[in-house]
Short mmCIF file of C-alpha atoms in Angstrom, two decimals:
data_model
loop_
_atom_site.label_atom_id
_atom_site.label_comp_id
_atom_site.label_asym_id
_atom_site.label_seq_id
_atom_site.Cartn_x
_atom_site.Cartn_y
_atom_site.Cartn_z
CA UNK A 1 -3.43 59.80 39.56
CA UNK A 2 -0.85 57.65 42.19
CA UNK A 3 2.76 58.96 42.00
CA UNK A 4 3.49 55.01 40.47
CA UNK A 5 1.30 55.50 37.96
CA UNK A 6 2.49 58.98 36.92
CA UNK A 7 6.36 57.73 36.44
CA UNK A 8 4.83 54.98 34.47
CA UNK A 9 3.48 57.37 32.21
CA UNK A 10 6.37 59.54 31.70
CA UNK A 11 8.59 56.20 31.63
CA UNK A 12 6.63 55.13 28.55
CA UNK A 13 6.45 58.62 26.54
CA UNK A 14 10.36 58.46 27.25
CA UNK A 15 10.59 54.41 26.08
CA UNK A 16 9.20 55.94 23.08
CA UNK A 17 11.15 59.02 22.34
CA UNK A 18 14.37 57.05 23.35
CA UNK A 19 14.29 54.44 20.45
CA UNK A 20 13.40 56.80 17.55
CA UNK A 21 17.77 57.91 17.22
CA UNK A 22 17.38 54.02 16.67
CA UNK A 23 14.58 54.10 14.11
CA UNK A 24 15.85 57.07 12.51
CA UNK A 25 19.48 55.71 12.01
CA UNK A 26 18.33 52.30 10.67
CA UNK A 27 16.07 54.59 7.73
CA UNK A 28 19.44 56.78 7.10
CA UNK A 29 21.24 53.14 6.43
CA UNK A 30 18.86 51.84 3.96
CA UNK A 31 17.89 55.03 2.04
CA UNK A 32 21.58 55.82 1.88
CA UNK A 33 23.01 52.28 0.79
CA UNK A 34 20.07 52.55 -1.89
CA UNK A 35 21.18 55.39 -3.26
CA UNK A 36 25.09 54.74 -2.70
CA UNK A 37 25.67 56.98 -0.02
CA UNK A 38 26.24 54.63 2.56
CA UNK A 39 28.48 51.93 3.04
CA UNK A 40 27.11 48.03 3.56
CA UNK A 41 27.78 46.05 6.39
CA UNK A 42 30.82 43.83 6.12
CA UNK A 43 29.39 40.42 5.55
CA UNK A 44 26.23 41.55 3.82
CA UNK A 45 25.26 42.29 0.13
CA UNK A 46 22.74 44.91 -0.61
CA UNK A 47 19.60 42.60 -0.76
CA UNK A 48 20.91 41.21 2.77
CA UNK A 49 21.89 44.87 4.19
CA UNK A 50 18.47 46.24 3.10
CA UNK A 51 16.30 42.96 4.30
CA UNK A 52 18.14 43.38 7.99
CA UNK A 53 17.44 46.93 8.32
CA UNK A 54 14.00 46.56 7.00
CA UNK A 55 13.59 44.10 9.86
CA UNK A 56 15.19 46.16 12.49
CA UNK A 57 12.94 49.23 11.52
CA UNK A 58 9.76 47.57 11.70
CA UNK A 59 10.78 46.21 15.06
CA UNK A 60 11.51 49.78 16.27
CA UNK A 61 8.34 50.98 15.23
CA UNK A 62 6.70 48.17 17.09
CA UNK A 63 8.69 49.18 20.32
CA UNK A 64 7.41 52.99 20.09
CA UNK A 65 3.77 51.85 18.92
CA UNK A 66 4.28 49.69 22.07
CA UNK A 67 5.81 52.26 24.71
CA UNK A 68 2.96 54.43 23.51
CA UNK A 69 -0.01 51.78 24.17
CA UNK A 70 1.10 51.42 27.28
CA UNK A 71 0.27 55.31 28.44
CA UNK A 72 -2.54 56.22 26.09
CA UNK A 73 -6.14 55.65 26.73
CA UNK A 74 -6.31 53.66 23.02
CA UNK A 75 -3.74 51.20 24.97
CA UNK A 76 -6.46 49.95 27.29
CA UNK A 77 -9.31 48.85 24.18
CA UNK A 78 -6.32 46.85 22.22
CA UNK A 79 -6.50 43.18 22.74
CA UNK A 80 -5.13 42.01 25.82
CA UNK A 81 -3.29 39.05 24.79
CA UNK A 82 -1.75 41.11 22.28
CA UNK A 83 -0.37 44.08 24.47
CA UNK A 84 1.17 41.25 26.62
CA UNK A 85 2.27 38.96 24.11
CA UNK A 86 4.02 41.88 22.62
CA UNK A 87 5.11 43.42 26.34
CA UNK A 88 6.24 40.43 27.28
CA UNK A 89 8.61 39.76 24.84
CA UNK A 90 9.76 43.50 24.46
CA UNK A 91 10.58 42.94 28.08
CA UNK A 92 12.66 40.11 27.46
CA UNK A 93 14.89 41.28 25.01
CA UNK A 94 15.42 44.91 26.25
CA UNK A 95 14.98 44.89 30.35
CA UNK A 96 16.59 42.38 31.02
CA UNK A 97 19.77 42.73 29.08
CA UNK A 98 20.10 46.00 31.00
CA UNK A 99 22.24 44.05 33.64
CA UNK A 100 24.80 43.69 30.90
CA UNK A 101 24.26 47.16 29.35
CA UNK A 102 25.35 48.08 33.05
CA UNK A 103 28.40 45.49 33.50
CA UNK A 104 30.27 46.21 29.99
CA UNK A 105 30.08 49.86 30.62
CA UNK A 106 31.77 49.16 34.21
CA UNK A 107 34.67 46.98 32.34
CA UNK A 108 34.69 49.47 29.33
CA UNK A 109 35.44 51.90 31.66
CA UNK A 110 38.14 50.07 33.56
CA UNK A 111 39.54 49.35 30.39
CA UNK A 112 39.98 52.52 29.29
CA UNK A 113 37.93 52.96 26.55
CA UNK A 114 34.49 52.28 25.29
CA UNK A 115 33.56 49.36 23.07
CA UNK A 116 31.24 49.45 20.09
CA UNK A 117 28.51 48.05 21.59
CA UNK A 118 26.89 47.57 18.01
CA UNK A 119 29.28 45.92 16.37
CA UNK A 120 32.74 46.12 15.44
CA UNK A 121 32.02 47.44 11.91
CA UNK A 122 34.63 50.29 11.08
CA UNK A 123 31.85 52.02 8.68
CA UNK A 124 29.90 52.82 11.64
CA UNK A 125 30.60 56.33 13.22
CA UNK A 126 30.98 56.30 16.85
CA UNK A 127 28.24 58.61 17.71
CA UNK A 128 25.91 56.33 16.12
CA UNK A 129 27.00 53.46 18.42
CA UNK A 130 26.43 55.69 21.70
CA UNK A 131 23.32 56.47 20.02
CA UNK A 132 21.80 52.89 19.35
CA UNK A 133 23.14 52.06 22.81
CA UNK A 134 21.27 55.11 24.63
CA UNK A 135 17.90 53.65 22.49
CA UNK A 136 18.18 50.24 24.00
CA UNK A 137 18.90 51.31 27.18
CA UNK A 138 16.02 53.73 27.24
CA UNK A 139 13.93 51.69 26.00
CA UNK A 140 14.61 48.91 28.34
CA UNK A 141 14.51 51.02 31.70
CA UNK A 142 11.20 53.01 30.06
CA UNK A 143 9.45 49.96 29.78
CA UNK A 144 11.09 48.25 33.16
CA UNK A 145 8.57 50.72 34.99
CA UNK A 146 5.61 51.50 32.51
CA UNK A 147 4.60 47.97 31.43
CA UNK A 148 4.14 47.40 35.71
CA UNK A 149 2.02 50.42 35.82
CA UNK A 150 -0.04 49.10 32.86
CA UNK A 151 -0.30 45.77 33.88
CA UNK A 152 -1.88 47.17 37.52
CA UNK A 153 -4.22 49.78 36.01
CA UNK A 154 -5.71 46.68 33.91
CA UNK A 155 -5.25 44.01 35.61
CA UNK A 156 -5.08 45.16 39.43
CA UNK A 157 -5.99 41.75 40.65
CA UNK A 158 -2.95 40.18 39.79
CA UNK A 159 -1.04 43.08 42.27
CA UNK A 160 -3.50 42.36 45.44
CA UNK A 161 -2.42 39.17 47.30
CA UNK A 162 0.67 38.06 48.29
CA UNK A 163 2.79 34.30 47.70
CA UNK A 164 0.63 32.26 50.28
CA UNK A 165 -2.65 33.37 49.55
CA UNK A 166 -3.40 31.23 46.42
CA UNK A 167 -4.16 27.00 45.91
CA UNK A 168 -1.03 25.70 45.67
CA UNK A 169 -0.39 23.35 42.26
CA UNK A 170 2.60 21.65 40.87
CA UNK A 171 5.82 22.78 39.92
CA UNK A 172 5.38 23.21 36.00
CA UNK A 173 7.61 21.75 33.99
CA UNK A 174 8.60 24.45 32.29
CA UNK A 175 10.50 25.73 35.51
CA UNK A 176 12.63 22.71 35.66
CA UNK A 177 13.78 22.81 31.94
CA UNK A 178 14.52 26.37 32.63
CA UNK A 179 16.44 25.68 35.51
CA UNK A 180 18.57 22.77 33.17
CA UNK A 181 19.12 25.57 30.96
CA UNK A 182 20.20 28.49 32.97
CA UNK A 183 22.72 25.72 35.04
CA UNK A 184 24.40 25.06 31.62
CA UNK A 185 24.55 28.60 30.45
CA UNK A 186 25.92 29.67 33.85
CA UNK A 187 28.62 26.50 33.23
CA UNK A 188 29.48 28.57 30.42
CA UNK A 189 29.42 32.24 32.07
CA UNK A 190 32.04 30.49 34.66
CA UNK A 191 34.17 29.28 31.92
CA UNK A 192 33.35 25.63 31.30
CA UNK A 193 34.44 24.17 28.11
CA UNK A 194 31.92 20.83 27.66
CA UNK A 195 30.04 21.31 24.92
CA UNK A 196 32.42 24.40 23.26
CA UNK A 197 33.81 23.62 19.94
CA UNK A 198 35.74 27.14 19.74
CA UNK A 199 37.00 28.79 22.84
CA UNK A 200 39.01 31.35 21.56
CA UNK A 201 35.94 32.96 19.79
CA UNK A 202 35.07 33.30 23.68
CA UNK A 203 35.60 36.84 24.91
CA UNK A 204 34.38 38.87 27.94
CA UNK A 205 31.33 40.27 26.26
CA UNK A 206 30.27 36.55 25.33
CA UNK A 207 30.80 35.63 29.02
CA UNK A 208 28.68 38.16 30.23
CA UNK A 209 25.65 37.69 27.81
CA UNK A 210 25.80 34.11 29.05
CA UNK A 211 26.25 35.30 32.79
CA UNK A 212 22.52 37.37 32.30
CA UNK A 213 21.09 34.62 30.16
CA UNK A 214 21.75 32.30 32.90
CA UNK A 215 20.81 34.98 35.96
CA UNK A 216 17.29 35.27 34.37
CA UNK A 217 16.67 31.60 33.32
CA UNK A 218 17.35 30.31 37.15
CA UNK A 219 15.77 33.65 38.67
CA UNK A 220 12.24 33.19 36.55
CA UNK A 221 12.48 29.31 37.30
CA UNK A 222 12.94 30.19 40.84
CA UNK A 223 9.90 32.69 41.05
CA UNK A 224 7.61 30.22 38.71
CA UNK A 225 8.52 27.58 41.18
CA UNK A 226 7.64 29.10 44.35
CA UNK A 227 4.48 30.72 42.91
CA UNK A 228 3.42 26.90 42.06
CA UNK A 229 4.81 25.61 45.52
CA UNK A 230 3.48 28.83 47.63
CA UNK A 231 6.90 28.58 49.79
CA UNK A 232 6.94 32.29 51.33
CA UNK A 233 4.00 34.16 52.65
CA UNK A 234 6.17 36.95 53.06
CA UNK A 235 6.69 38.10 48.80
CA UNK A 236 4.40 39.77 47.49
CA UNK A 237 3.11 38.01 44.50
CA UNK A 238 3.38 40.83 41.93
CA UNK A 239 7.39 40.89 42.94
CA UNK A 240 7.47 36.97 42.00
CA UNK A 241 5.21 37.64 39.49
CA UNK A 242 7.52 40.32 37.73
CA UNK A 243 10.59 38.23 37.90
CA UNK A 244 8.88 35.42 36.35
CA UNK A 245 8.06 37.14 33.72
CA UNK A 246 11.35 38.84 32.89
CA UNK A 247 13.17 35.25 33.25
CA UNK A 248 10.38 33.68 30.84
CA UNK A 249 10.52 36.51 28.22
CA UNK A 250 14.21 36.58 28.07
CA UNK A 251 14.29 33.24 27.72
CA UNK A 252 12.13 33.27 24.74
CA UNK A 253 12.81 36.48 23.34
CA UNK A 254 17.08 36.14 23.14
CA UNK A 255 16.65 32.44 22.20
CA UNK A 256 13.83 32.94 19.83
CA UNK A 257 16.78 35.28 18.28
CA UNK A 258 19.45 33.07 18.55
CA UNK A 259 17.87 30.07 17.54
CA UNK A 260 17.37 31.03 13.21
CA UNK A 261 21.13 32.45 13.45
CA UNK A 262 22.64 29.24 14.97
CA UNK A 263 20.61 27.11 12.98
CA UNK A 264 21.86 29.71 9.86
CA UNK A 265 25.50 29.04 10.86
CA UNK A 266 25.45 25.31 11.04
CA UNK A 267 23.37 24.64 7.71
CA UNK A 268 25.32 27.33 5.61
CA UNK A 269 28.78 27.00 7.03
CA UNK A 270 29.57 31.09 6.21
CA UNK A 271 33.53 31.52 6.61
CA UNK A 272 32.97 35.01 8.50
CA UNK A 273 30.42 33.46 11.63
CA UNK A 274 32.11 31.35 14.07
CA UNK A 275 30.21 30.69 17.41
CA UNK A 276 32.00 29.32 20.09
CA UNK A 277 29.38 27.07 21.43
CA UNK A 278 28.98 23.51 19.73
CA UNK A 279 25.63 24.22 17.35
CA UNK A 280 24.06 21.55 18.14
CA UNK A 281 24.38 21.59 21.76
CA UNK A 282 23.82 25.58 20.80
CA UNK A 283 20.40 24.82 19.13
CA UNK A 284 19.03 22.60 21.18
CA UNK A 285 19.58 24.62 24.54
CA UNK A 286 17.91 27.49 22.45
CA UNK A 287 15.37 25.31 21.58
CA UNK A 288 14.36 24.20 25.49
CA UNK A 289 14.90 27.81 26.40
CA UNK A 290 12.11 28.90 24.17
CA UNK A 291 9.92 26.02 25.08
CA UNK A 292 10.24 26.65 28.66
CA UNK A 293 9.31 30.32 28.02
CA UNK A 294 6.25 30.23 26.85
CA UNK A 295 5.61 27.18 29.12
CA UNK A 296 6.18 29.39 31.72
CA UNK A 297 3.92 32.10 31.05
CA UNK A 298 1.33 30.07 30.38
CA UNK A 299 1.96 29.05 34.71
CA UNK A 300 2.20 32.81 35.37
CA UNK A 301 -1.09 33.94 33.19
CA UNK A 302 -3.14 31.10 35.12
CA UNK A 303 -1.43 32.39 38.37
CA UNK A 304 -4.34 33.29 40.64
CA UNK A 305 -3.47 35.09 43.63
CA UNK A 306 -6.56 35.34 46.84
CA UNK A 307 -7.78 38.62 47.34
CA UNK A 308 -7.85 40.34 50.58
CA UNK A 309 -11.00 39.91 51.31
CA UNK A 310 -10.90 36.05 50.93
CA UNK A 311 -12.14 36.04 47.22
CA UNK A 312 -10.62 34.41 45.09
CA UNK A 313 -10.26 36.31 41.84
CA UNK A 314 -10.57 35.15 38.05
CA UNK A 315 -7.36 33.59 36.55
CA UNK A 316 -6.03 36.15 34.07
CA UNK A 317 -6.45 34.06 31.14
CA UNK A 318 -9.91 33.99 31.80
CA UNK A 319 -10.45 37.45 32.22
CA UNK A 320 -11.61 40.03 29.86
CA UNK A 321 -8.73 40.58 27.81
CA UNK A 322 -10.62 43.03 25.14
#
């Protein structure tokens, strides 16, 4: 077994072990507001507390079944489209918020003291904030390098040619609404007001979500667009191919998020949510962002790279996926 391969492997077993402080936490806070021994979330009633957790678990349990897929030999006979689907958007919430996982730490730090990453809830004991943090952190840099590894041991074809070597095709449209999105969000991230109903709900946290939002819509646009165009011989294709999927799955992932909570705030008004951002300028930036997500991976799934020895190899969506 390659020494890529091998970290791959270890990087998933630790993707998996990593989130279960997460998973285990989230079962403590339902079982224990059940039964009265824990407190409820400001903001929330019981059914609400209970229903959010209940969410949060499952999605845990998804991230370890998924970590885990990606290392066993039972990973390799599940459904293609399914381990991707489910990769790919994994991916895009927890790898690439890992820029900002890095940032607020720096400014934490130079602040002279550590923020709650999780919330400013007062019920919530500090350990169990480092703790949540170290699962999404793990879990994003576990599956940063053992989704590549699994991608190449199924798909190797896809990690053969480099930018150059395929037909060349239109820009997708998807890149360009991407692009339109990632400029606006970066207008934001700068400190632009247009289209901000409430600026002083703006704080540096909120700047710098915006700042990575924006970094990966314009660097997966970028990537789509010269896989499409075939600008530079000279990247390899699974580099461009990596970034575009990052940029496409946070796009859909964060905003696929965001979207049901914006659309929450403007249609039942609560007094304790205020988001800076003008909802309806809000929802329908979430709304492109999503679009141009999956838009986008359906460019990099038909992506078909030339093999070295001048073949030209099946488009992955037409592959054998099973």
């Amino acid at each position: 077994m390659e020494r890529w391969d091998r970290v791959g492997r270890c990087a998933g077993y630790g993707a998996a072990l990593a989130v279960s402080p997460y998973l285990l936490i989230k079962v403590s806070w339902v079982v224990g507001s059940l039964l009265g021994l824990a407190p409820i979330g400001e903001g929330f009633n019981l059914a609400g507390w209970v229903l959010l957790n209940t969410v949060t678990i499952g999605m845990a349990g998804i991230g370890i079944a998924l970590a885990l897929a990606l290392v066993r030999p039972w990973g390799m006979r599940i459904p293609g489209w399914l381990v991707a689907f489910c990769a790919w958007t994994g991916a895009g919430f927890l790898v690439s918020i890992l820029p900002y996982a890095v940032l607020s730490t720096v400014l934490d730090a130079a602040r002279g003291g550590a923020a709650n990453s999780a919330g400013d809830d007062s019920a919530m004991p500090g350990w169990e904030g480092a703790l949540i943090q170290f699962s999404f952190i793990g879990m994003g840099l576990g599956l940063a390098l053992a989704l590549p590894a699994y991608l190449r041991r199924r798909w190797p074809e896809a990690f053969t040619a480099r930018v150059g070597e395929s037909t060349r095709t239109a820009v997708p449209w998807a890149a360009a609404v991407a692009a339109v999105v990632g400029l606006a969000w970066l207008y934001w991230a700068v400190g632009g007001t247009l289209g901000v109903a409430h600026p002083a709900e703006r704080d540096t946290n909120g700047y710098l979500l915006t700042g990575v939002g924006a970094l990966w819509a314009l660097a997966g646009s970028a990537a789509v667009w010269m896989l499409a165009r075939q600008r530079s011989a000279r990247v390899p294709h699974h580099l461009l191919l990596t970034i575009g999927w990052l940029g496409s799955g946070s796009l859909f992932a964060w905003s696929g998020w965001k979207l049901p909570l914006t659309l929450f705030v403007a249609l039942a008004h609560p007094s304790d949510v205020t988001l800076p951002e003008n909802l309806a300028v809000a929802a329908v930036l979430h709304l492109a962002a999503v679009v141009a997500g999956v838009g986008m991976l359906r460019s990099l799934v038909g992506s078909r790279p030339r093999g070295p020895a001048g073949t030209n190899p099946t488009p992955l969506h037409t592959q054998e996926l099973g």
